[in-house]
Tab-separated table of C-alpha atoms in Angstrom:
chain	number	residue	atom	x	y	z
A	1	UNK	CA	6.567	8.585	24.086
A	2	UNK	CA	7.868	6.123	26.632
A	3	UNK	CA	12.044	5.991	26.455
A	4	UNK	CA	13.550	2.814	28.339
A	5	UNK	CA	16.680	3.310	27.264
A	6	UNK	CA	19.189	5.349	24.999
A	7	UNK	CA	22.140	3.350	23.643
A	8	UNK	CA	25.222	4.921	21.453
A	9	UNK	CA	27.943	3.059	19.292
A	10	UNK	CA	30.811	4.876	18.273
A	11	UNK	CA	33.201	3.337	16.049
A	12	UNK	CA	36.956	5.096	14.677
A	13	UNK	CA	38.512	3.532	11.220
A	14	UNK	CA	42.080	4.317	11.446
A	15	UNK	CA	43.158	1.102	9.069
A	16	UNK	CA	41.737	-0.587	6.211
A	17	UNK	CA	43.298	-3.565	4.033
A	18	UNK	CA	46.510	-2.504	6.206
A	19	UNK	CA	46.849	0.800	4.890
A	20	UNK	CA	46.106	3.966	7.205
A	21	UNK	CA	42.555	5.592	6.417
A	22	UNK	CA	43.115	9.579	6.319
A	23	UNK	CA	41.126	11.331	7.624
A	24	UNK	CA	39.866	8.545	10.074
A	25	UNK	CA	36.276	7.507	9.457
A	26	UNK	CA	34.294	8.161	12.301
A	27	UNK	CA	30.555	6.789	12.954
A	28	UNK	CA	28.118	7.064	15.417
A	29	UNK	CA	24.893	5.278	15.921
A	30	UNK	CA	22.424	6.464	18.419
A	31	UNK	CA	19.109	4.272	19.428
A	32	UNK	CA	16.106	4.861	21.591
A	33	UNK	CA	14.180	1.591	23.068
A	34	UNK	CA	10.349	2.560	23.320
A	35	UNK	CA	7.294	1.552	24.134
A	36	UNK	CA	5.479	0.383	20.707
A	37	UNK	CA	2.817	2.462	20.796
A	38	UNK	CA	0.237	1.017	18.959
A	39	UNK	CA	0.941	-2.362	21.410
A	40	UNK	CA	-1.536	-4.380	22.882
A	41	UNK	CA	-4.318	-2.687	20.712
A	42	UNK	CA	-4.628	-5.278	18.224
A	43	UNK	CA	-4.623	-4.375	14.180
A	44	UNK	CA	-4.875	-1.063	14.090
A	45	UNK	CA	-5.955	0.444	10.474
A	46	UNK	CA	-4.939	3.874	11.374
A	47	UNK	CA	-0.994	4.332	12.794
A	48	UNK	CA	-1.471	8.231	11.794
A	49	UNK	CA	-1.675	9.618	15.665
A	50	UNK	CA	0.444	7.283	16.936
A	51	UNK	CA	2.878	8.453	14.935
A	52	UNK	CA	1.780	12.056	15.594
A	53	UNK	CA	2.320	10.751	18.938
A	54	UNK	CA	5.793	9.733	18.874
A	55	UNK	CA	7.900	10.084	15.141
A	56	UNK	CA	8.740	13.446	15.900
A	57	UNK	CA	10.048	13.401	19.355
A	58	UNK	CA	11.884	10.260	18.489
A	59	UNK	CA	13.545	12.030	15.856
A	60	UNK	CA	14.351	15.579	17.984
A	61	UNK	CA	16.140	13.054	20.398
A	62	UNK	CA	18.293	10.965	18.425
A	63	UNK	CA	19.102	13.228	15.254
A	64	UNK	CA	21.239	15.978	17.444
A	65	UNK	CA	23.174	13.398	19.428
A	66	UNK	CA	24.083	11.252	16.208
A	67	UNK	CA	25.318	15.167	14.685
A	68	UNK	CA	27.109	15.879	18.358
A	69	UNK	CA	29.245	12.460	18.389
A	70	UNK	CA	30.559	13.428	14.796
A	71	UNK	CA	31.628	16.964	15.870
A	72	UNK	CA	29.149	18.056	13.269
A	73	UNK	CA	31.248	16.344	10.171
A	74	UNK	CA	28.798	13.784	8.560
A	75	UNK	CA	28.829	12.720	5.130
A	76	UNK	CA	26.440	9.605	4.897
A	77	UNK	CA	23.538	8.064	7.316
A	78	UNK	CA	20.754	6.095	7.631
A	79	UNK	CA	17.799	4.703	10.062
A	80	UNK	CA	16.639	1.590	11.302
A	81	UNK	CA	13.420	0.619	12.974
A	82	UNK	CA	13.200	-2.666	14.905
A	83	UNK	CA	10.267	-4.230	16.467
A	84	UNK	CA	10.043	-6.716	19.061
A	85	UNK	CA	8.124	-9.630	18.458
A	86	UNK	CA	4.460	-8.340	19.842
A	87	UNK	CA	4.684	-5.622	16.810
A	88	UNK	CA	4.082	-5.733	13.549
A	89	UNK	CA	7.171	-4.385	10.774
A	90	UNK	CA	4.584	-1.417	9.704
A	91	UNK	CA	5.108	-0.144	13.234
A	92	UNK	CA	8.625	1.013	13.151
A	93	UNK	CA	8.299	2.004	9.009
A	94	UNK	CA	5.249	4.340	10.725
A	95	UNK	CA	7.790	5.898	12.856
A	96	UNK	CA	10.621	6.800	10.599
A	97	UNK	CA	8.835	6.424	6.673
A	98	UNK	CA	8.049	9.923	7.997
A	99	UNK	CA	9.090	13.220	7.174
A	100	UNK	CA	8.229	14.206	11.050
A	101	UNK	CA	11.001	11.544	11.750
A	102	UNK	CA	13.621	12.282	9.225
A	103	UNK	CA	13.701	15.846	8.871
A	104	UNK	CA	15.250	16.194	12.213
A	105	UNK	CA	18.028	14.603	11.049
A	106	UNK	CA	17.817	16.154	7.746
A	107	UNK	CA	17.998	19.847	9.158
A	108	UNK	CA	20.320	19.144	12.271
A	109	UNK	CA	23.309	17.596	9.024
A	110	UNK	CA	22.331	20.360	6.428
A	111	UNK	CA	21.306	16.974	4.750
A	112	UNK	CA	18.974	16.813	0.936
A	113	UNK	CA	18.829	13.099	0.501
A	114	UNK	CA	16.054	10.602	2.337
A	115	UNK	CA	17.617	8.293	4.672
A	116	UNK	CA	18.711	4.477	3.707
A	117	UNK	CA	16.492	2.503	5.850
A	118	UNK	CA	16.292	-0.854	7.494
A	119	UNK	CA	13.231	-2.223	9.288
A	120	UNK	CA	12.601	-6.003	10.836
A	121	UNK	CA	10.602	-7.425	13.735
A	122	UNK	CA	13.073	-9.734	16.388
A	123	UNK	CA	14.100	-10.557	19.639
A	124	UNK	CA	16.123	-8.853	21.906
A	125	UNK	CA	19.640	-8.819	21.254
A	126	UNK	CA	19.063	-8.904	16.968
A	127	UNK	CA	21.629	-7.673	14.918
A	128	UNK	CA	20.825	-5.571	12.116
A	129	UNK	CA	22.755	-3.414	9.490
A	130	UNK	CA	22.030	0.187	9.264
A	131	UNK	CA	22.694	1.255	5.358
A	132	UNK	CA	24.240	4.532	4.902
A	133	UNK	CA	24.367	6.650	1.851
A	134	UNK	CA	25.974	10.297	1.214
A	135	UNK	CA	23.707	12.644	2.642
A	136	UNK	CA	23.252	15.431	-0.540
A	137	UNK	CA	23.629	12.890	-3.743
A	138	UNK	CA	22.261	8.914	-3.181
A	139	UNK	CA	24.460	8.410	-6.727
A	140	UNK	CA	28.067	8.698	-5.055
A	141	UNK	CA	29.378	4.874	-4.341
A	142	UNK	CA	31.924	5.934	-1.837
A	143	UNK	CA	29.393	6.508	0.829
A	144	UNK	CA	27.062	3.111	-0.069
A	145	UNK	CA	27.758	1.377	3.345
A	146	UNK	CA	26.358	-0.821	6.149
A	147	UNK	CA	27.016	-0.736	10.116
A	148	UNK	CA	26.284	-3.505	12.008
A	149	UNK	CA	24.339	-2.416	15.308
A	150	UNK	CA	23.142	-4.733	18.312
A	151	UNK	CA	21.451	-3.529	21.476
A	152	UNK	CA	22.368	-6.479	23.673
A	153	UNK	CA	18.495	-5.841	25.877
A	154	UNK	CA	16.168	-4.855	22.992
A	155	UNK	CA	13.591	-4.746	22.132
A	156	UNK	CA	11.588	-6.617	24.347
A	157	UNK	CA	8.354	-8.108	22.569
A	158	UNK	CA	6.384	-4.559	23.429
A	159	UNK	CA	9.090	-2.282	22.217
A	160	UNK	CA	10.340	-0.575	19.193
A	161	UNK	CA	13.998	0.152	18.781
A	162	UNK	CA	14.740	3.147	16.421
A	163	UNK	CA	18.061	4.111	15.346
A	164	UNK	CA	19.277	6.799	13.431
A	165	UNK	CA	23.302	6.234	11.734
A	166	UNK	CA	25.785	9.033	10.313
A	167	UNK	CA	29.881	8.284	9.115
A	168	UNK	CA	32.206	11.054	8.503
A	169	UNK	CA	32.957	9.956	5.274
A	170	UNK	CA	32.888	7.531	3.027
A	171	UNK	CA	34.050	3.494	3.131
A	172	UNK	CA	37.590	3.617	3.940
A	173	UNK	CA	39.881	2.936	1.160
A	174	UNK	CA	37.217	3.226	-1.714
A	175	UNK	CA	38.289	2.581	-5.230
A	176	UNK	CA	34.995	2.234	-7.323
A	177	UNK	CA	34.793	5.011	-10.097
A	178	UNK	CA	31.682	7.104	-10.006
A	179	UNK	CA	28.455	5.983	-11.381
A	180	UNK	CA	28.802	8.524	-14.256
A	181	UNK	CA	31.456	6.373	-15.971
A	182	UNK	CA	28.876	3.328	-16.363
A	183	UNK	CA	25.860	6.250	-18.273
C-alpha cells in the first residue's frame, strides 16, 4: 500500500439553532490518499488480491486514529471511498465493502453495526458527505447524519482517497421520536 498523504478534520458543536449543545458533539474524520492499486492495469475481473493487498492495512491505519481524536467516545460513523478519475467506483467499494476494512473500525469502537458508506469517482479537491449512523442499532434517528469532507489535493486521477468518520453523539439538538412510534 502506497500512502501519499494522511489528512484529519476535526470539528466541535458547541451551538445549534442558538441553543448550547451539551455535551458538545465532537467528530473526527481521518483519510488516507493512495495509490489505486488496481491502476494502470486496465479492467481487471478479479479486485480480490488487491484488496488482500491493501483493505486491511488501510483500515489498521485510519480506524485507531478516528477512535484516538474522540478520546475513545464514539457513538455513530461511517466510510467513504473516493476515486480519482483514472479509477473505476468498484475500486474504492473493493476497499472498504470489506469486512478486512471495516472490522478495524468495528473492534477498535466496540462497534455491531456495518458502516454508512459513500463512494464516487472525482477530481481532486471533491466534496463528499460521509453518512454516519449509531454504531450498535442502524434504527436510532438521532445518530442519522452527514459530514461534509474535502481534501483540498486529492485524489489525483491514480489515487483512491478512503476515509473512515465517527461523532460523539448524535445530531445536536435532535427532536425526532424513535422509529418505534411509527411500527
Amino acid at each position: 500500500m502506497e500512502i501519499r498523504k494522511i489528512t484529519t478534520i476535526t470539528e466541535e458543536i458547541l451551538t445549534e439553532g442558538g441553543k448550547e449543545v451539551d455535551p458538545v458533539i465532537n467528530i473526527a474524520v481521518v483519510a488516507a490518499v493512495i495509490k489505486n492499486p488496481w491502476h494502470g492495469q486496465g479492467f481487471v475481473e478479479d479486485l480480490n488480491p488487491g484488496i488482500d493487498e491493501v483493505a486491511s492495512d488501510v483500515g489498521a491505519v485510519l480506524a485507531p486514529r478516528v477512535v484516538e481524536l474522540l478520546g475513545g467516545k464514539l457513538e455513530a460513523y461511517g466510510k467513504a471511498a473516493i476515486v480519482g478519475l483514472d479509477g473505476e467506483i468498484e475500486h474504492g467499494s473493493a476497499l472498504i465493502h470489506t469486512l478486512k476494512f471495516g472490522n478495524h473500525f468495528r473492534d477498535a469502537a466496540n462497534a455491531t453495526t456495518l458502516l454508512p458508506a459513500v463512494e464516487k469517482r472525482g477530481t481532486a479537491g471533491i466534496v463528499f458527505d460521509i453518512p454516519l449512523k449509531h454504531f450498535t442499532d442502524a434504527t436510532i434517528r438521532s445518530h442519522h447524519q452527514t459530514f461534509e469532507c474535502r481534501v483540498a489535493d486529492a485524489p489525483h486521477a491514480d489515487e483512491i482517497l478512503i476515509a473512515l468518520a465517527g461523532s460523539s453523539g448524535g445530531r445536536p439538538q435532535e427532536r425526532l421520536a424513535a422509529l418505534s412510534t411509527e411500527q
